Amino acid sequence: MSKKNIVILAIESSCDDTSAAIIENGRVLSNKTANQTVHQAYGGVIPELASRQHLIHIIPVIDVALKDANKKLSDVTAIAFTRGPGLLGSLIVGVSVAKALALSLDIPLVEVHHMQAHVLAHFAKLPFPAFPFLCLTVSGGHTQIVKVNDYTDMEILGSTIDDAAGEAFDKTGKMLGLDYPAGPIIDQWAQKGRHIFKFPEPQVSPLDFSFSGLKTSILYFLQKEMAKDPQFIQEHLADICCSVQTTIVDILLKKISIASQITGIKHIGLAGGVSANSALRLAFEQHGLQHGWTTYIPDFEFCTDNAGMIGIAGYYQYLKGVFVDQSISPSPRMEM
Ligand code: KG4
Ligand code: ZN
């Protein structure tokens, strides 16, 4: 390993957030994200609008990340970027800028898998999890239980067979007339509500998830109640949010508990955008205390999509000497 300072400029553009970060010797110096508000009214991300917003945001975001870290482009020793999975048009923007920077600065280029980076968000601050640990990665596009053997060696033990947990939040929000992304809004409403409505738990194999059936039962439930009282949603929003959120949190905790029992691993992390959910964070920590787990949850800024986690993942690839060349292209369905 070279003794020189390793300064990584990391770029994330897989979905609807444009983010850039500077990581020095594995430590995040700056982590800047431009969120896109154009999707709010549509109930989901519109890919073409996302790509156009990335184009507008990417250079200013990189500039701010450099300034915030007190670095110049000439200080950067490698560029890390999200290669996939994600939206093709969104990924193209980040990948193209990463390649152009690496070419013009004549420095190495490191590809990063977005979901591995969510897991490695646990290495943004001490204490670091001990290997092997389990990670429940819950985002807008994925829901996974991952056995993390090493920074770059991860096995997926279970995943969703249909919708992701974040999608369950966002699609429920759409039915309730809430803006996208609805996860944080449901989280807020749920804090004022009670778990009085019950929804059936999905029947799938022990480590896998399914949220599509839950979505359908919420839809039928709302249709039935609205037929009786057209104001049902307005009058019961907090209780509906609390009931849906509790159901999702219960499913997630049940599955990660089974994974812990099967593997005997008690070092367990929570990652991905949905790990910003206040009820999930609390229930996860309480569950951990009851079951003798050592739990890890990243700070909020490292839960939702951010380039800091891409830079951390890029740093460990860099230490292993794993680089890519200018022939690299985005991989929307990149395998872990
Ligand atoms: O990891 P992420 O930023 O992007 C993807 O890789 O998908 O996750 C975004 C997801 C969205 O579905 C959003 O609604 C959800 O994370 N989310 C939340 C909360 N904050 C973000 N879900 C529930 N409660 C929250 N507080
Ligand atoms: Zn993500």
mmCIF file of C-alpha atoms and ligand atoms in Angstrom:
data_model
loop_
_atom_site.group_PDB
_atom_site.id
_atom_site.type_symbol
_atom_site.label_atom_id
_atom_site.label_comp_id
_atom_site.label_asym_id
_atom_site.label_seq_id
_atom_site.Cartn_x
_atom_site.Cartn_y
_atom_site.Cartn_z
ATOM 1 C CA MET A 1 0.000 0.000 0.000
ATOM 2 C CA SER A 2 1.252 3.439 -0.925
ATOM 3 C CA LYS A 3 2.094 5.714 1.990
ATOM 4 C CA LYS A 4 0.778 8.838 0.266
ATOM 5 C CA ASN A 5 -2.420 10.523 1.311
ATOM 6 C CA ILE A 6 -5.403 8.951 -0.412
ATOM 7 C CA VAL A 7 -7.947 11.647 -1.297
ATOM 8 C CA ILE A 8 -11.039 10.293 -3.051
ATOM 9 C CA LEU A 9 -13.633 12.403 -4.815
ATOM 10 C CA ALA A 10 -16.831 10.327 -4.791
ATOM 11 C CA ILE A 11 -19.902 10.796 -6.982
ATOM 12 C CA GLU A 12 -23.391 9.337 -6.456
ATOM 13 C CA SER A 13 -26.198 9.760 -9.022
ATOM 14 C CA SER A 14 -28.083 6.449 -9.054
ATOM 15 C CA CYS A 15 -31.595 7.768 -8.466
ATOM 16 C CA ASP A 16 -32.824 11.261 -7.606
ATOM 17 C CA ASP A 17 -30.059 12.658 -5.396
ATOM 18 C CA THR A 18 -26.892 14.205 -6.821
ATOM 19 C CA SER A 19 -24.105 13.868 -4.302
ATOM 20 C CA ALA A 20 -20.348 14.458 -4.088
ATOM 21 C CA ALA A 21 -17.975 13.801 -1.201
ATOM 22 C CA ILE A 22 -14.297 14.026 -0.325
ATOM 23 C CA ILE A 23 -12.792 11.148 1.656
ATOM 24 C CA GLU A 24 -9.244 11.328 2.985
ATOM 25 C CA ASN A 25 -7.653 8.048 4.091
ATOM 26 C CA GLY A 26 -11.129 6.598 4.696
ATOM 27 C CA ARG A 27 -12.422 9.592 6.639
ATOM 28 C CA VAL A 28 -15.279 11.647 5.192
ATOM 29 C CA LEU A 29 -14.271 15.323 5.017
ATOM 30 C CA SER A 30 -17.331 16.559 3.134
ATOM 31 C CA ASN A 31 -20.582 15.025 1.912
ATOM 32 C CA LYS A 32 -22.847 17.288 -0.153
ATOM 33 C CA THR A 33 -26.174 16.299 -1.673
ATOM 34 C CA ALA A 34 -28.589 18.181 -3.933
ATOM 35 C CA ASN A 35 -32.082 16.721 -3.565
ATOM 36 C CA GLN A 36 -34.621 16.859 -6.382
ATOM 37 C CA THR A 37 -38.034 18.237 -5.576
ATOM 38 C CA VAL A 38 -39.458 17.887 -9.115
ATOM 39 C CA HIS A 39 -40.777 14.366 -8.378
ATOM 40 C CA GLN A 40 -42.853 15.346 -5.335
ATOM 41 C CA ALA A 41 -46.181 15.575 -7.120
ATOM 42 C CA TYR A 42 -45.755 12.363 -9.154
ATOM 43 C CA GLY A 43 -45.627 9.756 -6.366
ATOM 44 C CA GLY A 44 -42.307 8.400 -7.670
ATOM 45 C CA VAL A 45 -39.120 9.326 -9.519
ATOM 46 C CA ILE A 46 -39.572 10.326 -13.182
ATOM 47 C CA PRO A 47 -36.317 9.076 -14.799
ATOM 48 C CA GLU A 48 -36.004 11.737 -17.524
ATOM 49 C CA LEU A 49 -36.564 14.549 -15.014
ATOM 50 C CA ALA A 50 -34.022 12.956 -12.677
ATOM 51 C CA SER A 51 -31.312 12.848 -15.387
ATOM 52 C CA ARG A 52 -31.903 16.497 -16.294
ATOM 53 C CA GLN A 53 -31.639 17.552 -12.639
ATOM 54 C CA HIS A 54 -28.399 15.579 -12.227
ATOM 55 C CA LEU A 55 -26.951 17.504 -15.187
ATOM 56 C CA ILE A 56 -27.813 20.796 -13.507
ATOM 57 C CA HIS A 57 -26.558 19.805 -10.049
ATOM 58 C CA ILE A 58 -23.470 17.710 -10.568
ATOM 59 C CA ILE A 59 -20.742 20.313 -11.178
ATOM 60 C CA PRO A 60 -21.925 22.744 -8.437
ATOM 61 C CA VAL A 61 -22.215 19.846 -5.961
ATOM 62 C CA ILE A 62 -18.647 18.702 -6.716
ATOM 63 C CA ASP A 63 -17.422 22.301 -6.300
ATOM 64 C CA VAL A 64 -19.118 22.643 -2.904
ATOM 65 C CA ALA A 65 -17.787 19.256 -1.727
ATOM 66 C CA LEU A 66 -14.223 20.297 -2.638
ATOM 67 C CA LYS A 67 -14.564 23.694 -0.966
ATOM 68 C CA ASP A 68 -16.139 22.208 2.146
ATOM 69 C CA ALA A 69 -13.206 19.790 2.480
ATOM 70 C CA ASN A 70 -10.718 22.573 1.768
ATOM 71 C CA LYS A 71 -9.321 20.617 -1.195
ATOM 72 C CA LYS A 72 -8.574 21.382 -4.841
ATOM 73 C CA LEU A 73 -9.055 19.037 -7.778
ATOM 74 C CA SER A 74 -5.260 18.691 -7.936
ATOM 75 C CA ASP A 75 -5.299 17.171 -4.391
ATOM 76 C CA VAL A 76 -7.548 14.309 -5.497
ATOM 77 C CA THR A 77 -5.826 10.920 -5.939
ATOM 78 C CA ALA A 78 -8.784 8.850 -7.218
ATOM 79 C CA ILE A 79 -12.374 9.182 -8.385
ATOM 80 C CA ALA A 80 -15.041 6.791 -7.038
ATOM 81 C CA PHE A 81 -18.489 6.593 -8.612
ATOM 82 C CA THR A 82 -21.706 4.603 -8.375
ATOM 83 C CA ARG A 83 -21.793 2.230 -11.344
ATOM 84 C CA GLY A 84 -25.122 0.639 -10.368
ATOM 85 C CA PRO A 85 -27.732 -0.484 -9.603
ATOM 86 C CA GLY A 86 -29.937 2.486 -10.438
ATOM 87 C CA LEU A 87 -31.657 4.428 -13.205
ATOM 88 C CA LEU A 88 -29.649 4.363 -16.438
ATOM 89 C CA GLY A 89 -30.103 8.051 -17.293
ATOM 90 C CA SER A 90 -29.153 9.088 -13.753
ATOM 91 C CA LEU A 91 -26.115 6.798 -13.608
ATOM 92 C CA ILE A 92 -24.853 8.023 -17.005
ATOM 93 C CA VAL A 93 -24.431 11.551 -15.655
ATOM 94 C CA GLY A 94 -22.310 10.495 -12.648
ATOM 95 C CA VAL A 95 -20.310 7.896 -14.582
ATOM 96 C CA SER A 96 -19.524 10.349 -17.416
ATOM 97 C CA VAL A 97 -18.346 13.078 -15.060
ATOM 98 C CA ALA A 98 -16.273 10.548 -13.072
ATOM 99 C CA LYS A 99 -14.599 9.269 -16.241
ATOM 100 C CA ALA A 100 -13.929 12.782 -17.536
ATOM 101 C CA LEU A 101 -12.353 13.835 -14.227
ATOM 102 C CA ALA A 102 -10.186 10.714 -13.987
ATOM 103 C CA LEU A 103 -9.028 11.173 -17.587
ATOM 104 C CA SER A 104 -8.236 14.860 -17.274
ATOM 105 C CA LEU A 105 -6.519 14.507 -13.872
ATOM 106 C CA ASP A 106 -4.818 11.243 -14.936
ATOM 107 C CA ILE A 107 -5.825 9.441 -11.718
ATOM 108 C CA PRO A 108 -7.421 6.005 -11.042
ATOM 109 C CA LEU A 109 -11.124 5.365 -11.345
ATOM 110 C CA VAL A 110 -12.940 3.131 -8.835
ATOM 111 C CA GLU A 111 -16.403 1.656 -9.440
ATOM 112 C CA VAL A 112 -18.775 1.224 -6.508
ATOM 113 C CA HIS A 113 -21.876 -0.927 -6.058
ATOM 114 C CA HIS A 114 -24.585 1.294 -4.557
ATOM 115 C CA MET A 115 -25.951 -1.357 -2.152
ATOM 116 C CA GLN A 116 -22.461 -2.326 -0.919
ATOM 117 C CA ALA A 117 -21.902 1.359 -0.251
ATOM 118 C CA HIS A 118 -25.088 1.559 1.868
ATOM 119 C CA VAL A 119 -23.622 -1.278 3.994
ATOM 120 C CA LEU A 120 -20.229 0.455 4.237
ATOM 121 C CA ALA A 121 -21.923 3.630 5.520
ATOM 122 C CA HIS A 122 -21.277 1.969 8.908
ATOM 123 C CA PHE A 123 -17.611 2.848 8.429
ATOM 124 C CA ALA A 124 -18.284 6.596 8.364
ATOM 125 C CA LYS A 125 -17.613 6.823 12.080
ATOM 126 C CA LEU A 126 -16.317 4.779 15.004
ATOM 127 C CA PRO A 127 -17.081 2.256 16.414
ATOM 128 C CA PHE A 128 -16.811 0.164 13.247
ATOM 129 C CA PRO A 129 -18.758 -3.117 13.131
ATOM 130 C CA ALA A 130 -16.694 -6.277 13.579
ATOM 131 C CA PHE A 131 -16.668 -8.786 10.672
ATOM 132 C CA PRO A 132 -18.705 -10.799 10.018
ATOM 133 C CA PHE A 133 -21.818 -8.755 10.710
ATOM 134 C CA LEU A 134 -25.352 -8.800 9.343
ATOM 135 C CA CYS A 135 -26.814 -5.744 7.655
ATOM 136 C CA LEU A 136 -30.486 -5.083 7.053
ATOM 137 C CA THR A 137 -30.356 -2.774 4.044
ATOM 138 C CA VAL A 138 -33.675 -1.077 3.417
ATOM 139 C CA SER A 139 -33.991 1.497 0.663
ATOM 140 C CA GLY A 140 -36.404 2.706 -1.985
ATOM 141 C CA GLY A 141 -35.297 0.061 -4.469
ATOM 142 C CA HIS A 142 -33.953 -2.785 -2.297
ATOM 143 C CA THR A 143 -34.603 -4.713 0.892
ATOM 144 C CA GLN A 144 -31.787 -7.105 1.743
ATOM 145 C CA ILE A 145 -30.280 -9.087 4.579
ATOM 146 C CA VAL A 146 -26.564 -9.150 3.879
ATOM 147 C CA LYS A 147 -23.807 -11.154 5.598
ATOM 148 C CA VAL A 148 -20.812 -8.852 5.508
ATOM 149 C CA ASN A 149 -17.590 -10.884 5.643
ATOM 150 C CA ASP A 150 -15.292 -8.048 4.676
ATOM 151 C CA TYR A 151 -15.359 -4.567 3.082
ATOM 152 C CA THR A 152 -15.735 -6.103 -0.355
ATOM 153 C CA ASP A 153 -17.035 -9.608 0.417
ATOM 154 C CA MET A 154 -20.795 -9.654 1.043
ATOM 155 C CA GLU A 155 -23.424 -12.406 0.695
ATOM 156 C CA ILE A 156 -27.135 -11.720 0.264
ATOM 157 C CA LEU A 157 -29.031 -14.057 2.621
ATOM 158 C CA GLY A 158 -32.496 -12.726 1.812
ATOM 159 C CA SER A 159 -34.184 -10.049 -0.252
ATOM 160 C CA THR A 160 -37.556 -8.837 -1.413
ATOM 161 C CA ILE A 161 -39.386 -10.870 -4.027
ATOM 162 C CA ASP A 162 -41.371 -7.826 -5.168
ATOM 163 C CA ASP A 163 -41.502 -4.272 -3.721
ATOM 164 C CA ALA A 164 -38.855 -2.784 -1.428
ATOM 165 C CA ALA A 165 -39.679 -1.493 2.063
ATOM 166 C CA GLY A 166 -39.154 2.114 0.921
ATOM 167 C CA GLU A 167 -41.535 1.493 -1.970
ATOM 168 C CA ALA A 168 -44.138 0.232 0.506
ATOM 169 C CA PHE A 169 -43.851 3.564 2.331
ATOM 170 C CA ASP A 170 -43.879 5.615 -0.883
ATOM 171 C CA LYS A 171 -46.790 3.752 -2.519
ATOM 172 C CA THR A 172 -48.837 3.918 0.677
ATOM 173 C CA GLY A 173 -48.127 7.656 0.718
ATOM 174 C CA LYS A 174 -49.373 7.979 -2.844
ATOM 175 C CA MET A 175 -52.658 6.270 -1.842
ATOM 176 C CA LEU A 176 -52.934 8.677 1.089
ATOM 177 C CA GLY A 177 -52.301 11.704 -1.153
ATOM 178 C CA LEU A 178 -48.869 12.474 0.357
ATOM 179 C CA ASP A 179 -45.922 13.875 -1.594
ATOM 180 C CA TYR A 180 -42.996 11.735 -2.787
ATOM 181 C CA PRO A 181 -40.913 10.478 -1.030
ATOM 182 C CA ALA A 182 -43.606 9.633 1.493
ATOM 183 C CA GLY A 183 -41.400 7.666 3.921
ATOM 184 C CA PRO A 184 -40.333 10.683 6.017
ATOM 185 C CA ILE A 185 -43.884 12.142 5.931
ATOM 186 C CA ILE A 186 -45.445 8.864 7.122
ATOM 187 C CA ASP A 187 -42.762 8.762 9.838
ATOM 188 C CA GLN A 188 -43.898 12.212 11.060
ATOM 189 C CA TRP A 189 -47.627 11.424 11.001
ATOM 190 C CA ALA A 190 -47.089 8.038 12.661
ATOM 191 C CA GLN A 191 -45.613 9.724 15.723
ATOM 192 C CA LYS A 192 -49.064 11.180 16.438
ATOM 193 C CA GLY A 193 -50.980 7.955 15.740
ATOM 194 C CA ARG A 194 -51.821 4.534 17.170
ATOM 195 C CA HIS A 195 -51.450 1.034 15.717
ATOM 196 C CA ILE A 196 -55.169 0.297 15.563
ATOM 197 C CA PHE A 197 -55.532 -1.051 12.010
ATOM 198 C CA LYS A 198 -54.144 -4.531 11.339
ATOM 199 C CA PHE A 199 -52.738 -5.738 8.017
ATOM 200 C CA PRO A 200 -51.840 -9.349 7.174
ATOM 201 C CA GLU A 201 -48.176 -10.414 7.244
ATOM 202 C CA PRO A 202 -46.774 -11.779 3.962
ATOM 203 C CA GLN A 203 -46.114 -15.511 3.709
ATOM 204 C CA VAL A 204 -42.696 -15.955 2.080
ATOM 205 C CA SER A 205 -39.547 -17.968 2.852
ATOM 206 C CA PRO A 206 -37.990 -17.093 6.238
ATOM 207 C CA LEU A 207 -35.304 -14.639 5.057
ATOM 208 C CA ASP A 208 -37.149 -13.111 2.106
ATOM 209 C CA PHE A 209 -39.528 -10.153 2.058
ATOM 210 C CA SER A 210 -42.685 -9.277 0.155
ATOM 211 C CA PHE A 211 -44.410 -5.909 0.389
ATOM 212 C CA SER A 212 -46.652 -6.062 -2.650
ATOM 213 C CA GLY A 213 -49.444 -7.937 -0.806
ATOM 214 C CA LEU A 214 -49.325 -5.384 2.009
ATOM 215 C CA LYS A 215 -49.761 -2.604 -0.548
ATOM 216 C CA THR A 216 -52.849 -4.354 -1.965
ATOM 217 C CA SER A 217 -54.391 -4.931 1.451
ATOM 218 C CA ILE A 218 -53.862 -1.254 2.346
ATOM 219 C CA LEU A 219 -55.555 -0.268 -0.936
ATOM 220 C CA TYR A 220 -58.585 -2.539 -0.299
ATOM 221 C CA PHE A 221 -58.780 -1.355 3.306
ATOM 222 C CA LEU A 222 -58.798 2.314 2.234
ATOM 223 C CA GLN A 223 -61.373 1.677 -0.522
ATOM 224 C CA LYS A 224 -63.677 -0.105 1.947
ATOM 225 C CA GLU A 225 -63.392 2.597 4.604
ATOM 226 C CA MET A 226 -63.736 5.471 2.084
ATOM 227 C CA ALA A 227 -66.947 3.911 0.747
ATOM 228 C CA LYS A 228 -68.373 4.253 4.268
ATOM 229 C CA ASP A 229 -66.786 7.644 5.046
ATOM 230 C CA PRO A 230 -65.210 9.733 2.230
ATOM 231 C CA GLN A 231 -63.244 11.703 4.861
ATOM 232 C CA PHE A 232 -61.704 8.523 6.327
ATOM 233 C CA ILE A 233 -58.112 9.322 5.270
ATOM 234 C CA GLN A 234 -58.175 12.926 6.497
ATOM 235 C CA GLU A 235 -59.767 11.901 9.798
ATOM 236 C CA HIS A 236 -57.472 8.926 10.491
ATOM 237 C CA LEU A 237 -54.204 9.833 8.756
ATOM 238 C CA ALA A 238 -52.009 9.529 11.868
ATOM 239 C CA ASP A 239 -53.473 6.127 12.842
ATOM 240 C CA ILE A 240 -53.206 4.802 9.259
ATOM 241 C CA CYS A 241 -49.561 5.943 9.061
ATOM 242 C CA CYS A 242 -48.735 4.451 12.453
ATOM 243 C CA SER A 243 -50.440 1.143 11.585
ATOM 244 C CA VAL A 244 -48.692 0.791 8.207
ATOM 245 C CA GLN A 245 -45.318 1.825 9.613
ATOM 246 C CA THR A 246 -45.575 -0.582 12.569
ATOM 247 C CA THR A 247 -46.491 -3.432 10.213
ATOM 248 C CA ILE A 248 -43.439 -2.738 8.015
ATOM 249 C CA VAL A 249 -41.110 -2.362 11.027
ATOM 250 C CA ASP A 250 -42.411 -5.632 12.560
ATOM 251 C CA ILE A 251 -41.788 -7.534 9.321
ATOM 252 C CA LEU A 252 -38.247 -6.145 9.009
ATOM 253 C CA LEU A 253 -37.342 -6.980 12.615
ATOM 254 C CA LYS A 254 -38.802 -10.466 12.426
ATOM 255 C CA LYS A 255 -36.679 -11.310 9.350
ATOM 256 C CA ILE A 256 -33.397 -9.936 10.682
ATOM 257 C CA SER A 257 -34.024 -11.821 13.946
ATOM 258 C CA ILE A 258 -34.396 -15.098 12.031
ATOM 259 C CA ALA A 259 -31.158 -14.315 10.144
ATOM 260 C CA SER A 260 -29.367 -13.750 13.449
ATOM 261 C CA GLN A 261 -30.692 -17.044 14.841
ATOM 262 C CA ILE A 262 -29.693 -19.012 11.719
ATOM 263 C CA THR A 263 -26.181 -17.535 11.426
ATOM 264 C CA GLY A 264 -25.476 -17.027 15.129
ATOM 265 C CA ILE A 265 -24.243 -13.515 14.269
ATOM 266 C CA LYS A 266 -25.132 -10.845 16.824
ATOM 267 C CA HIS A 267 -23.341 -7.856 15.341
ATOM 268 C CA ILE A 268 -26.107 -6.284 13.293
ATOM 269 C CA GLY A 269 -26.377 -3.065 11.281
ATOM 270 C CA LEU A 270 -29.245 -1.161 9.735
ATOM 271 C CA ALA A 271 -28.677 0.768 6.485
ATOM 272 C CA GLY A 272 -30.371 2.436 3.500
ATOM 273 C CA GLY A 273 -32.872 5.280 3.262
ATOM 274 C CA VAL A 274 -35.560 3.577 5.362
ATOM 275 C CA SER A 275 -33.072 3.290 8.246
ATOM 276 C CA ALA A 276 -33.780 7.013 8.721
ATOM 277 C CA ASN A 277 -37.215 5.940 10.021
ATOM 278 C CA SER A 278 -37.501 6.880 13.695
ATOM 279 C CA ALA A 279 -39.710 3.915 14.693
ATOM 280 C CA LEU A 280 -37.434 1.424 12.922
ATOM 281 C CA ARG A 281 -34.319 2.868 14.575
ATOM 282 C CA LEU A 282 -35.909 2.703 18.018
ATOM 283 C CA ALA A 283 -37.402 -0.785 17.590
ATOM 284 C CA PHE A 284 -34.109 -2.080 16.167
ATOM 285 C CA GLU A 285 -32.134 -0.812 19.162
ATOM 286 C CA GLN A 286 -34.688 -2.122 21.685
ATOM 287 C CA HIS A 287 -34.805 -5.502 19.952
ATOM 288 C CA GLY A 288 -31.007 -5.554 19.980
ATOM 289 C CA LEU A 289 -30.901 -4.933 23.728
ATOM 290 C CA GLN A 290 -33.387 -7.763 24.355
ATOM 291 C CA HIS A 291 -31.464 -10.225 22.170
ATOM 292 C CA GLY A 292 -27.897 -9.344 23.128
ATOM 293 C CA TRP A 293 -27.053 -7.805 19.740
ATOM 294 C CA THR A 294 -24.441 -5.148 19.166
ATOM 295 C CA THR A 295 -26.325 -2.764 16.885
ATOM 296 C CA TYR A 296 -25.045 -0.208 14.400
ATOM 297 C CA ILE A 297 -27.060 2.563 12.707
ATOM 298 C CA PRO A 298 -25.380 5.218 10.557
ATOM 299 C CA ASP A 299 -26.010 8.922 11.199
ATOM 300 C CA PHE A 300 -28.945 10.327 9.182
ATOM 301 C CA GLU A 301 -26.721 11.907 6.522
ATOM 302 C CA PHE A 302 -25.291 8.437 5.728
ATOM 303 C CA CYS A 303 -28.678 6.609 5.639
ATOM 304 C CA THR A 304 -30.275 8.098 2.527
ATOM 305 C CA ASP A 305 -28.329 8.251 -0.734
ATOM 306 C CA ASN A 306 -25.053 10.124 -0.328
ATOM 307 C CA ALA A 307 -21.597 10.164 -1.891
ATOM 308 C CA GLY A 308 -19.867 9.802 1.500
ATOM 309 C CA MET A 309 -20.734 6.097 1.536
ATOM 310 C CA ILE A 310 -19.585 5.783 -2.107
ATOM 311 C CA GLY A 311 -16.235 7.284 -1.129
ATOM 312 C CA ILE A 312 -15.840 4.885 1.811
ATOM 313 C CA ALA A 313 -16.583 1.898 -0.457
ATOM 314 C CA GLY A 314 -14.226 3.389 -3.071
ATOM 315 C CA TYR A 315 -11.466 3.750 -0.481
ATOM 316 C CA TYR A 316 -11.510 0.029 0.363
ATOM 317 C CA GLN A 317 -11.529 -0.889 -3.359
ATOM 318 C CA TYR A 318 -8.590 1.489 -3.798
ATOM 319 C CA LEU A 319 -6.648 -0.234 -0.992
ATOM 320 C CA LYS A 320 -7.223 -3.568 -2.771
ATOM 321 C CA GLY A 321 -6.004 -2.007 -6.027
ATOM 322 C CA VAL A 322 -9.291 -2.639 -7.847
ATOM 323 C CA PHE A 323 -9.604 -0.021 -10.602
ATOM 324 C CA VAL A 324 -11.605 0.326 -13.810
ATOM 325 C CA ASP A 325 -10.670 1.994 -17.095
ATOM 326 C CA GLN A 326 -12.315 4.388 -19.531
ATOM 327 C CA SER A 327 -14.300 1.580 -21.181
ATOM 328 C CA ILE A 328 -16.539 1.333 -18.089
ATOM 329 C CA SER A 329 -20.275 2.020 -18.497
ATOM 330 C CA PRO A 330 -23.190 2.218 -16.027
ATOM 331 C CA SER A 331 -24.755 -1.040 -14.852
ATOM 332 C CA PRO A 332 -28.428 -0.393 -13.942
ATOM 333 C CA ARG A 333 -28.917 -3.975 -12.715
ATOM 334 C CA MET A 334 -25.451 -4.472 -11.244
ATOM 335 C CA GLU A 335 -25.128 -7.717 -9.252
ATOM 336 C CA MET A 336 -23.681 -7.548 -5.748
HETATM 337 O O1 KG4 B 1 -31.462 4.694 0.116
HETATM 338 P P1 KG4 B 1 -32.359 5.719 -0.450
HETATM 339 O O2 KG4 B 1 -32.054 7.165 -0.173
HETATM 340 O O3 KG4 B 1 -32.471 5.591 -2.001
HETATM 341 C C1 KG4 B 1 -32.464 4.348 -2.646
HETATM 342 O O4 KG4 B 1 -31.372 3.800 -2.858
HETATM 343 O O5 KG4 B 1 -33.582 3.871 -2.935
HETATM 344 O O6 KG4 B 1 -33.823 5.365 0.078
HETATM 345 C C2 KG4 B 1 -34.929 6.135 -0.279
HETATM 346 C C3 KG4 B 1 -36.145 5.562 0.434
HETATM 347 C C4 KG4 B 1 -37.458 6.175 -0.026
HETATM 348 O O7 KG4 B 1 -38.359 5.116 -0.300
HETATM 349 C C5 KG4 B 1 -37.894 6.985 1.178
HETATM 350 O O8 KG4 B 1 -39.299 7.103 1.311
HETATM 351 C C6 KG4 B 1 -37.303 6.171 2.311
HETATM 352 O O9 KG4 B 1 -36.049 5.797 1.848
HETATM 353 N N1 KG4 B 1 -37.171 6.955 3.555
HETATM 354 C C7 KG4 B 1 -37.903 6.713 4.657
HETATM 355 C C8 KG4 B 1 -37.541 7.699 5.608
HETATM 356 N N2 KG4 B 1 -36.582 8.507 5.049
HETATM 357 C C9 KG4 B 1 -36.379 8.029 3.783
HETATM 358 N N3 KG4 B 1 -38.819 5.767 4.909
HETATM 359 C C10 KG4 B 1 -39.401 5.787 6.117
HETATM 360 N N4 KG4 B 1 -39.125 6.702 7.074
HETATM 361 C C11 KG4 B 1 -38.200 7.667 6.873
HETATM 362 N N5 KG4 B 1 -37.921 8.552 7.827
HETATM 363 ZN ZN ZN B 2 -29.756 4.016 -1.933
#
